[in-house]
Amino acid sequence: MTKQIPDIVVGRLPRYLQALEHMQKDGFMTTSSKELGANLGISAAQIRKDLSQFGGFGKQGMGYSIQSLINQLRSILHVNQSWKLALVGIGDLGNALARYQGFTSRGFHIVLAFDIDPEKIGGKIGNIEIMDAAKIAEEVRKNDVKIAMLTVPSTAAQNIAVELVKGGVLAILNYAPISLSLPDHVHVEYVDPIVKLQHMTFYL
Amino acid sequence: MTKQIPDIVVGRLPRYLQALEHMQKDGFMTTSSKELGANLGISAAQIRKDLSQFGGFGKQGMGYSIQSLINQLRSILHVNQSWKLALVGIGDLGNALARYQGFTSRGFHIVLAFDIDPEKIGGKIGNIEIMDAAKIAEEVRKNDVKIAMLTVPSTAAQNIAVELVKGGVLAILNYAPISLSLPDHVHVEYVDPIVKLQHMTFYL
DNA sequence: TAGATTGTTAATCGATTAACAATC
DNA sequence: TAGATTGTTAATCGATTAACAATC
């Protein structure tokens, strides 16, 4: 049986990767757990512990090769490949996400877009056609899309999510401010600025 | 000395509030830790423990008054008042955030907008003027703004954040994919879809 | 070699869960 | 009253940190 990796550790790996990619862009070749930790506001011990869950990637006395650690993390996170995304809800936020260059450059390609507004259906966003949300399950399955981003009103989110799952979607990035009830095998991450703002106002 | 509340508990309170507001909208008057937990995918025991940090808000055998718990949580989170926000970076995402109705309805009002693009400076977004980012510290202080949202390229984020802090900003919602180095008294929350997507692809 | 930094173990710290008396 | 559910304590579980031998 595969060793169980704590989800909280998995959640830190993308931030390690992000920081390493910045360091590489800035021309650095190697780093240490101490330096990476200082960059991210995380203890050096925690970084070493997290990484050691997957193997020994560093050298005593020398630290880590940035390129090599980037490659390892990409492989661990399964982002050393490209992923197809579906985008549901082509309002202001959906439009902003569709235009964001960061997805493509990281291997996430929006290949399907859906809305329920007849005015929008048939139109284009970038070079893909906006389709009727009624076709979600069918199209998602046909295109073998496993990841979706949901930017619809919260009243619609649960039903749309169910359709996505019917089509075979396994991971949903949910921008709607509501908790989704889905089968356990589906991974959901929430992005809600209000939740984050209210977290901070506690301290003000 | 005030009892110390774990940050992880504080982070869950906005989600409790969100769920309670939905329940209220759906016409419910009372709920229980069991029901709220089922809604959020959190154990009933954890919800009771979290709430009990702040006082006894429920009645044995009866559960919680939704209205009363909403009021309590709003008070605890300091969102029973309105907050002024500064928005820095008026690209696609900045525009989408400026148009989002959810901020205003939750008491978060964008009162300042900044960019560095001369084409944008002097223009309007909604009914506020886009100002030169060079004036951030000055304007933020003059308007007594304590919270900012940062939607600038990651190369600019650190410098802009420093200007915001100079102006007296205490909380930053950072959409730029980079870790900010700021004094300890400044609260920073990160919103990066790539980080969330990469978290999920680990499991795919 | 001497210095630096890893990988790992053990100790500490903190968070979650289980259980139940209190009580509405 | 009988049933339900809270608030809280103690037990369990998990995560972080400190420390250091190994070694580049």
Short mmCIF file of C-alpha atoms (C1' of nucleotides) in Angstrom, two decimals:
data_model
loop_
_atom_site.label_atom_id
_atom_site.label_comp_id
_atom_site.label_asym_id
_atom_site.label_seq_id
_atom_site.Cartn_x
_atom_site.Cartn_y
_atom_site.Cartn_z
CA MET A 1 0.00 0.00 0.00
CA THR A 2 1.16 3.48 -0.87
CA LYS A 3 2.25 5.67 1.99
CA GLN A 4 -0.47 8.14 2.86
CA ILE A 5 0.56 11.77 2.33
CA PRO A 6 -1.27 14.29 4.55
CA ASP A 7 -3.43 16.64 2.51
CA ILE A 8 -1.99 19.61 4.35
CA VAL A 9 1.44 18.67 3.00
CA VAL A 10 0.10 18.29 -0.54
CA GLY A 11 -1.41 21.76 -0.22
CA ARG A 12 2.00 23.30 0.45
CA LEU A 13 3.76 21.70 -2.51
CA PRO A 14 2.33 24.07 -5.14
CA ARG A 15 3.61 27.01 -3.12
CA TYR A 16 7.06 25.44 -2.95
CA LEU A 17 6.92 24.97 -6.69
CA GLN A 18 5.82 28.56 -7.22
CA ALA A 19 8.68 29.92 -5.13
CA LEU A 20 11.22 27.67 -6.85
CA GLU A 21 10.06 28.81 -10.27
CA HIS A 22 10.51 32.43 -9.18
CA MET A 23 14.01 31.66 -7.92
CA GLN A 24 14.85 29.98 -11.19
CA LYS A 25 13.56 32.94 -13.16
CA ASP A 26 15.79 35.16 -11.04
CA GLY A 27 18.77 33.12 -12.15
CA PHE A 28 19.44 30.99 -9.06
CA MET A 29 20.60 27.40 -9.48
CA THR A 30 20.37 26.03 -5.94
CA THR A 31 18.57 26.80 -2.73
CA SER A 32 18.28 25.47 0.82
CA SER A 33 15.34 24.63 3.06
CA LYS A 34 16.29 27.69 5.08
CA GLU A 35 16.17 30.04 2.09
CA LEU A 36 12.99 28.56 0.67
CA GLY A 37 11.36 28.74 4.08
CA ALA A 38 12.32 32.38 4.55
CA ASN A 39 10.80 33.12 1.15
CA LEU A 40 7.51 31.47 2.05
CA GLY A 41 7.28 32.17 5.74
CA ILE A 42 7.57 28.48 6.61
CA SER A 43 10.13 26.77 8.85
CA ALA A 44 13.08 25.05 7.23
CA ALA A 45 12.32 21.89 9.21
CA GLN A 46 8.83 21.72 7.81
CA ILE A 47 10.04 22.01 4.25
CA ARG A 48 12.59 19.24 4.74
CA LYS A 49 9.98 17.06 6.40
CA ASP A 50 7.45 17.66 3.64
CA LEU A 51 9.92 16.89 0.87
CA SER A 52 11.30 13.84 2.61
CA GLN A 53 7.84 12.26 2.36
CA PHE A 54 8.62 11.79 -1.33
CA GLY A 55 12.31 11.04 -1.21
CA GLY A 56 15.68 12.65 -0.61
CA PHE A 57 16.01 15.44 -3.14
CA GLY A 58 18.82 17.41 -1.55
CA LYS A 59 22.48 17.00 -0.75
CA GLN A 60 23.89 17.49 2.73
CA GLY A 61 25.85 20.69 2.94
CA MET A 62 24.69 21.78 -0.52
CA GLY A 63 20.91 22.15 -0.41
CA TYR A 64 18.70 21.47 -3.41
CA SER A 65 19.15 21.89 -7.15
CA ILE A 66 16.27 24.21 -8.10
CA GLN A 67 15.76 22.63 -11.51
CA SER A 68 15.77 19.15 -10.12
CA LEU A 69 13.38 19.99 -7.29
CA ILE A 70 11.02 21.71 -9.74
CA ASN A 71 11.00 18.58 -11.87
CA GLN A 72 10.33 16.36 -8.86
CA LEU A 73 7.49 18.54 -7.59
CA ARG A 74 5.90 18.74 -11.04
CA SER A 75 5.99 15.00 -11.29
CA ILE A 76 4.55 14.53 -7.79
CA LEU A 77 1.75 17.02 -8.46
CA HIS A 78 1.08 15.57 -11.93
CA VAL A 79 1.65 18.90 -13.60
CA ASN A 80 4.40 17.59 -15.85
CA GLN A 81 1.60 17.05 -18.35
CA SER A 82 -1.19 19.20 -19.73
CA TRP A 83 -4.71 19.24 -18.36
CA LYS A 84 -7.96 20.15 -20.09
CA LEU A 85 -10.33 22.41 -18.19
CA ALA A 86 -14.01 23.22 -18.53
CA LEU A 87 -15.18 26.70 -17.56
CA VAL A 88 -18.81 27.09 -16.56
CA GLY A 89 -20.28 30.58 -16.25
CA ILE A 90 -19.05 33.24 -18.64
CA GLY A 91 -19.72 36.39 -16.61
CA ASP A 92 -17.12 38.96 -15.59
CA LEU A 93 -15.10 36.48 -13.58
CA GLY A 94 -15.38 33.71 -16.17
CA ASN A 95 -14.15 36.14 -18.80
CA ALA A 96 -11.23 37.22 -16.63
CA LEU A 97 -10.24 33.60 -16.03
CA ALA A 98 -10.54 32.78 -19.73
CA ARG A 99 -8.12 35.58 -20.54
CA TYR A 100 -5.65 34.78 -17.79
CA GLN A 101 -2.36 33.68 -19.36
CA GLY A 102 -1.23 31.85 -16.23
CA PHE A 103 -3.35 28.76 -16.91
CA THR A 104 -1.92 27.99 -20.31
CA SER A 105 1.64 28.65 -19.24
CA ARG A 106 1.20 26.11 -16.42
CA GLY A 107 -0.33 23.46 -18.65
CA PHE A 108 -3.99 24.10 -17.87
CA HIS A 109 -5.95 24.56 -21.08
CA ILE A 110 -9.54 25.73 -21.10
CA VAL A 111 -11.11 23.63 -23.86
CA LEU A 112 -14.81 23.93 -22.98
CA ALA A 113 -16.92 26.94 -21.97
CA PHE A 114 -20.57 26.88 -20.92
CA ASP A 115 -23.29 29.33 -20.02
CA ILE A 116 -27.09 29.27 -19.88
CA ASP A 117 -27.58 32.71 -21.39
CA PRO A 118 -28.89 32.35 -25.00
CA GLU A 119 -27.20 35.64 -25.80
CA LYS A 120 -23.84 34.13 -24.96
CA ILE A 121 -24.32 30.60 -26.32
CA GLY A 122 -22.76 30.24 -29.76
CA GLY A 123 -20.42 33.17 -29.12
CA LYS A 124 -16.73 32.77 -28.63
CA ILE A 125 -14.36 33.35 -25.79
CA GLY A 126 -10.80 33.32 -27.02
CA ASN A 127 -10.97 30.68 -29.71
CA ILE A 128 -13.47 28.35 -28.11
CA GLU A 129 -17.21 28.34 -28.52
CA ILE A 130 -19.53 29.02 -25.60
CA MET A 131 -21.91 26.09 -25.38
CA ASP A 132 -25.28 25.55 -23.74
CA ALA A 133 -24.86 24.44 -20.13
CA ALA A 134 -27.46 21.75 -20.86
CA LYS A 135 -24.72 19.93 -22.77
CA ILE A 136 -22.21 19.88 -19.92
CA ALA A 137 -22.29 16.17 -19.07
CA GLU A 138 -22.22 15.12 -22.71
CA GLU A 139 -19.42 17.45 -23.82
CA VAL A 140 -17.26 16.94 -20.76
CA ARG A 141 -17.37 13.21 -21.30
CA LYS A 142 -16.77 13.48 -25.04
CA ASN A 143 -13.70 15.63 -24.49
CA ASP A 144 -12.43 13.63 -21.54
CA VAL A 145 -12.21 16.68 -19.28
CA LYS A 146 -11.45 15.91 -15.63
CA ILE A 147 -11.19 19.41 -14.13
CA ALA A 148 -13.71 22.26 -14.12
CA MET A 149 -13.88 25.84 -12.88
CA LEU A 150 -17.27 26.99 -11.71
CA THR A 151 -18.10 30.70 -11.88
CA VAL A 152 -21.89 30.61 -11.83
CA PRO A 153 -24.33 32.18 -9.32
CA SER A 154 -24.50 30.17 -6.11
CA THR A 155 -28.12 29.19 -6.81
CA ALA A 156 -26.97 27.28 -9.89
CA ALA A 157 -23.69 25.88 -8.56
CA GLN A 158 -24.88 22.62 -7.00
CA ASN A 159 -26.87 21.49 -10.05
CA ILE A 160 -24.10 22.40 -12.44
CA ALA A 161 -21.58 20.57 -10.28
CA VAL A 162 -23.71 17.44 -10.43
CA GLU A 163 -23.77 17.65 -14.24
CA LEU A 164 -20.01 18.04 -14.33
CA VAL A 165 -19.59 14.95 -12.18
CA LYS A 166 -22.02 13.04 -14.41
CA GLY A 167 -19.68 13.81 -17.30
CA GLY A 168 -16.73 12.41 -15.39
CA VAL A 169 -15.22 15.51 -13.80
CA LEU A 170 -13.07 14.64 -10.78
CA ALA A 171 -11.91 18.07 -9.59
CA ILE A 172 -13.81 21.34 -9.30
CA LEU A 173 -12.46 24.78 -8.53
CA ASN A 174 -15.57 26.46 -7.16
CA TYR A 175 -15.83 30.25 -7.25
CA ALA A 176 -19.48 30.22 -6.18
CA PRO A 177 -19.90 31.14 -2.52
CA ILE A 178 -21.59 27.89 -1.50
CA SER A 179 -20.56 24.45 -0.26
CA LEU A 180 -21.05 21.69 -2.80
CA SER A 181 -22.35 18.24 -1.87
CA LEU A 182 -20.65 15.74 -4.13
CA PRO A 183 -19.42 12.15 -4.02
CA ASP A 184 -16.24 11.61 -2.02
CA HIS A 185 -14.14 10.83 -5.05
CA VAL A 186 -14.64 14.37 -6.38
CA HIS A 187 -12.14 16.97 -5.17
CA VAL A 188 -13.46 20.48 -4.59
CA GLU A 189 -11.47 23.61 -3.79
CA TYR A 190 -13.15 26.85 -2.85
CA VAL A 191 -12.15 30.34 -3.96
CA ASP A 192 -14.20 33.01 -2.25
CA PRO A 193 -12.77 36.46 -1.64
CA ILE A 194 -15.45 37.26 0.95
CA VAL A 195 -14.36 34.32 3.09
CA LYS A 196 -10.75 35.52 2.95
CA LEU A 197 -11.65 39.13 3.68
CA GLN A 198 -13.78 38.13 6.65
CA HIS A 199 -10.94 35.99 7.93
CA MET A 200 -8.72 39.07 7.96
CA THR A 201 -11.25 41.51 9.43
CA PHE A 202 -11.30 39.35 12.56
CA TYR A 203 -7.87 40.74 13.33
CA LEU A 204 -8.65 44.37 12.52
CA MET B 1 -5.28 39.05 28.62
CA THR B 2 -7.69 38.02 25.87
CA LYS B 3 -8.00 34.31 25.22
CA GLN B 4 -6.07 33.33 22.14
CA ILE B 5 -8.25 32.00 19.31
CA PRO B 6 -6.48 29.61 16.91
CA ASP B 7 -6.25 31.05 13.41
CA ILE B 8 -7.55 27.81 11.96
CA VAL B 9 -10.78 28.34 13.93
CA VAL B 10 -11.07 31.95 12.75
CA GLY B 11 -10.70 30.72 9.18
CA ARG B 12 -13.75 28.49 9.51
CA LEU B 13 -16.06 31.16 10.91
CA PRO B 14 -16.70 32.90 7.56
CA ARG B 15 -17.79 29.56 6.13
CA TYR B 16 -20.18 29.01 9.02
CA LEU B 17 -21.55 32.49 8.41
CA GLN B 18 -21.93 31.80 4.71
CA ALA B 19 -23.85 28.59 5.32
CA LEU B 20 -26.09 30.23 7.94
CA GLU B 21 -26.94 33.06 5.56
CA HIS B 22 -27.94 30.51 2.94
CA MET B 23 -30.13 28.69 5.43
CA GLN B 24 -31.77 31.93 6.43
CA LYS B 25 -32.41 32.82 2.80
CA ASP B 26 -34.04 29.41 2.40
CA GLY B 27 -36.46 30.30 5.20
CA PHE B 28 -35.03 28.32 8.11
CA MET B 29 -35.10 29.78 11.62
CA THR B 30 -32.95 27.36 13.61
CA THR B 31 -30.24 24.80 12.96
CA SER B 32 -28.04 22.37 14.87
CA SER B 33 -24.33 21.68 14.89
CA LYS B 34 -25.17 18.39 13.18
CA GLU B 35 -27.08 20.05 10.33
CA LEU B 36 -24.55 22.84 9.85
CA GLY B 37 -21.75 20.31 9.86
CA ALA B 38 -23.44 18.14 7.25
CA ASN B 39 -23.87 21.23 5.09
CA LEU B 40 -20.19 22.12 5.30
CA GLY B 41 -18.59 18.70 5.53
CA ILE B 42 -17.35 19.38 9.05
CA SER B 43 -18.01 17.38 12.22
CA ALA B 44 -20.70 18.58 14.60
CA ALA B 45 -18.25 18.38 17.49
CA GLN B 46 -15.85 20.71 15.75
CA ILE B 47 -18.52 23.30 15.11
CA ARG B 48 -19.64 23.25 18.75
CA LYS B 49 -16.04 23.48 19.92
CA ASP B 50 -15.28 26.37 17.59
CA LEU B 51 -18.36 28.35 18.61
CA SER B 52 -17.83 27.68 22.30
CA GLN B 53 -14.55 29.59 22.09
CA PHE B 54 -16.67 32.71 21.90
CA GLY B 55 -19.55 31.81 24.20
CA GLY B 56 -22.60 29.61 24.43
CA PHE B 57 -24.81 30.56 21.52
CA GLY B 58 -27.10 27.53 21.46
CA LYS B 59 -29.75 25.92 23.63
CA GLN B 60 -29.53 22.28 24.69
CA GLY B 61 -32.09 20.23 22.86
CA MET B 62 -32.95 23.11 20.52
CA GLY B 63 -29.81 24.00 18.61
CA TYR B 64 -29.04 27.53 17.43
CA SER B 65 -31.18 30.45 16.30
CA ILE B 66 -29.87 31.18 12.82
CA GLN B 67 -30.45 34.92 13.08
CA SER B 68 -28.80 35.13 16.46
CA LEU B 69 -25.78 33.08 15.40
CA ILE B 70 -25.38 35.18 12.26
CA ASN B 71 -25.37 38.31 14.41
CA GLN B 72 -22.81 36.83 16.78
CA LEU B 73 -20.49 35.70 13.98
CA ARG B 74 -20.72 39.05 12.23
CA SER B 75 -19.78 40.75 15.43
CA ILE B 76 -16.88 38.37 16.09
CA LEU B 77 -15.55 38.81 12.56
CA HIS B 78 -16.05 42.58 12.63
CA VAL B 79 -18.28 42.49 9.58
CA ASN B 80 -21.21 44.13 11.35
CA GLN B 81 -19.77 47.35 9.95
CA SER B 82 -18.65 48.51 6.53
CA TRP B 83 -15.07 48.38 5.31
CA LYS B 84 -13.37 50.47 2.66
CA LEU B 85 -11.19 48.63 0.14
CA ALA B 86 -8.46 49.72 -2.23
CA LEU B 87 -8.10 47.81 -5.50
CA VAL B 88 -4.70 47.88 -7.17
CA GLY B 89 -4.36 46.65 -10.74
CA ILE B 90 -7.25 47.24 -13.10
CA GLY B 91 -6.75 44.42 -15.59
CA ASP B 92 -9.28 41.73 -16.41
CA LEU B 93 -9.36 40.39 -12.88
CA GLY B 94 -9.43 43.82 -11.28
CA ASN B 95 -12.35 44.73 -13.51
CA ALA B 96 -14.20 41.57 -12.61
CA LEU B 97 -13.69 42.21 -8.90
CA ALA B 98 -14.80 45.83 -9.26
CA ARG B 99 -18.05 44.66 -10.83
CA TYR B 100 -18.70 41.86 -8.35
CA GLN B 101 -21.84 42.66 -6.38
CA GLY B 102 -20.89 40.38 -3.51
CA PHE B 103 -18.45 42.84 -1.95
CA THR B 104 -20.91 45.66 -1.51
CA SER B 105 -23.67 43.39 -0.26
CA ARG B 106 -21.30 42.13 2.46
CA GLY B 107 -20.19 45.59 3.51
CA PHE B 108 -16.94 45.77 1.56
CA HIS B 109 -16.83 48.94 -0.52
CA ILE B 110 -14.14 49.58 -3.10
CA VAL B 111 -13.36 53.28 -2.69
CA LEU B 112 -9.95 53.50 -4.33
CA ALA B 113 -8.63 52.04 -7.58
CA PHE B 114 -5.07 52.25 -8.87
CA ASP B 115 -3.10 51.31 -11.94
CA ILE B 116 0.20 52.32 -13.52
CA ASP B 117 -1.07 52.40 -17.09
CA PRO B 118 -1.41 56.05 -18.27
CA GLU B 119 -4.21 54.88 -20.58
CA LYS B 120 -6.24 53.78 -17.57
CA ILE B 121 -5.36 56.52 -15.08
CA GLY B 122 -8.07 59.17 -14.98
CA GLY B 123 -10.66 56.75 -16.33
CA LYS B 124 -13.46 55.37 -14.24
CA ILE B 125 -14.38 51.96 -12.97
CA GLY B 126 -17.94 51.98 -11.71
CA ASN B 127 -18.18 55.42 -10.19
CA ILE B 128 -14.66 55.74 -8.86
CA GLU B 129 -11.66 57.21 -10.60
CA ILE B 130 -8.62 55.11 -11.45
CA MET B 131 -5.63 56.82 -9.92
CA ASP B 132 -1.91 56.64 -10.50
CA ALA B 133 -0.33 53.86 -8.46
CA ALA B 134 2.34 56.37 -7.44
CA LYS B 135 -0.25 57.93 -5.16
CA ILE B 136 -1.13 54.73 -3.30
CA ALA B 137 0.43 55.53 0.09
CA GLU B 138 -0.91 59.07 0.11
CA GLU B 139 -4.47 58.24 -0.95
CA VAL B 140 -4.80 55.15 1.19
CA ARG B 141 -3.81 57.16 4.24
CA LYS B 142 -6.03 60.11 3.33
CA ASN B 143 -9.05 57.84 2.93
CA ASP B 144 -8.24 55.72 5.97
CA VAL B 145 -8.35 52.48 4.00
CA LYS B 146 -7.17 49.41 5.91
CA ILE B 147 -7.79 46.61 3.39
CA ALA B 148 -6.50 46.20 -0.16
CA MET B 149 -6.91 43.74 -2.99
CA LEU B 150 -3.87 43.26 -5.17
CA THR B 151 -4.34 42.17 -8.79
CA VAL B 152 -1.08 43.28 -10.36
CA PRO B 153 1.60 41.23 -12.14
CA SER B 154 3.75 39.32 -9.67
CA THR B 155 6.80 41.40 -10.59
CA ALA B 156 5.07 44.50 -9.21
CA ALA B 157 3.29 42.95 -6.23
CA GLN B 158 5.97 43.28 -3.53
CA ASN B 159 6.67 46.96 -4.20
CA ILE B 160 2.99 47.83 -4.38
CA ALA B 161 2.34 45.95 -1.17
CA VAL B 162 5.03 47.98 0.57
CA GLU B 163 3.36 51.21 -0.61
CA LEU B 164 0.00 50.00 0.68
CA VAL B 165 1.53 49.26 4.07
CA LYS B 166 3.17 52.69 4.09
CA GLY B 167 -0.29 54.15 3.70
CA GLY B 168 -1.55 52.20 6.70
CA VAL B 169 -3.08 49.13 5.08
CA LEU B 170 -3.29 46.22 7.54
CA ALA B 171 -4.79 43.45 5.40
CA ILE B 172 -4.04 42.45 1.81
CA LEU B 173 -5.89 39.98 -0.36
CA ASN B 174 -3.17 39.04 -2.81
CA TYR B 175 -4.12 37.67 -6.23
CA ALA B 176 -0.55 37.86 -7.53
CA PRO B 177 1.14 34.44 -7.58
CA ILE B 178 3.98 35.40 -5.25
CA SER B 179 4.68 35.41 -1.52
CA LEU B 180 4.83 38.88 -0.01
CA SER B 181 7.38 39.86 2.65
CA LEU B 182 5.70 42.32 4.96
CA PRO B 183 5.79 43.30 8.64
CA ASP B 184 4.12 40.83 11.00
CA HIS B 185 1.24 43.15 11.82
CA VAL B 186 0.03 43.00 8.20
CA HIS B 187 -2.34 40.15 7.36
CA VAL B 188 -2.03 38.62 3.91
CA GLU B 189 -4.30 36.07 2.29
CA TYR B 190 -3.45 34.44 -1.00
CA VAL B 191 -5.82 33.69 -3.86
CA ASP B 192 -4.14 31.76 -6.64
CA PRO B 193 -6.12 29.38 -8.84
CA ILE B 194 -2.96 27.63 -10.04
CA VAL B 195 -2.06 26.66 -6.48
CA LYS B 196 -5.54 25.20 -5.97
CA LEU B 197 -5.55 23.37 -9.30
CA GLN B 198 -2.15 21.86 -8.61
CA HIS B 199 -3.34 20.76 -5.20
CA MET B 200 -6.15 18.82 -6.89
CA THR B 201 -4.09 17.32 -9.71
CA PHE B 202 -2.02 15.52 -7.09
CA TYR B 203 -5.02 13.25 -6.57
CA LEU B 204 -5.79 12.72 -10.26
"C1'" DT C 1 39.44 19.16 6.18
"C1'" DA C 2 35.88 22.41 8.07
"C1'" DG C 3 31.50 24.15 7.33
"C1'" DA C 4 27.01 23.61 5.85
"C1'" DT C 5 22.80 21.46 5.33
"C1'" DT C 6 20.23 17.40 4.69
"C1'" DG C 7 17.03 13.55 6.25
"C1'" DT C 8 15.11 11.64 10.21
"C1'" DT C 9 13.94 10.72 14.98
"C1'" DA C 10 11.98 12.00 19.19
"C1'" DA C 11 9.69 15.58 21.72
"C1'" DT C 12 6.45 19.02 21.76
"C1'" DC C 13 2.62 21.24 20.55
"C1'" DG C 14 -1.96 21.79 18.78
"C1'" DA C 15 -6.30 20.21 16.69
"C1'" DT C 16 -9.97 16.93 16.34
"C1'" DT C 17 -13.01 13.59 18.06
"C1'" DA C 18 -15.61 10.95 21.37
"C1'" DA C 19 -18.34 10.93 25.14
"C1'" DC C 20 -21.54 12.58 28.39
"C1'" DA C 21 -23.53 15.46 32.10
"C1'" DA C 22 -26.36 19.40 31.83
"C1'" DT C 23 -30.47 21.20 30.40
"C1'" DC C 24 -33.80 23.12 27.12
"C1'" DT D 1 -41.65 13.96 30.99
"C1'" DA D 2 -38.82 12.08 27.13
"C1'" DG D 3 -35.99 13.33 23.50
"C1'" DA D 4 -32.69 16.16 21.60
"C1'" DT D 5 -28.69 18.78 21.48
"C1'" DT D 6 -25.59 21.77 23.68
"C1'" DG D 7 -21.02 22.94 25.98
"C1'" DT D 8 -17.08 20.88 27.81
"C1'" DT D 9 -13.72 17.49 29.30
"C1'" DA D 10 -10.61 13.91 28.40
"C1'" DA D 11 -8.65 10.98 24.97
"C1'" DT D 12 -6.91 10.54 20.60
"C1'" DC D 13 -4.87 11.84 16.70
"C1'" DG D 14 -1.92 14.50 13.75
"C1'" DA D 15 1.31 18.25 12.69
"C1'" DT D 16 5.25 20.99 13.81
"C1'" DT D 17 9.57 21.78 15.81
"C1'" DA D 18 14.02 20.80 17.79
"C1'" DA D 19 18.00 18.39 17.56
"C1'" DC D 20 21.64 15.89 15.57
"C1'" DA D 21 24.11 12.11 13.17
"C1'" DA D 22 25.19 11.57 8.46
"C1'" DT D 23 27.53 13.31 4.75
"C1'" DC D 24 28.31 16.33 0.78
#
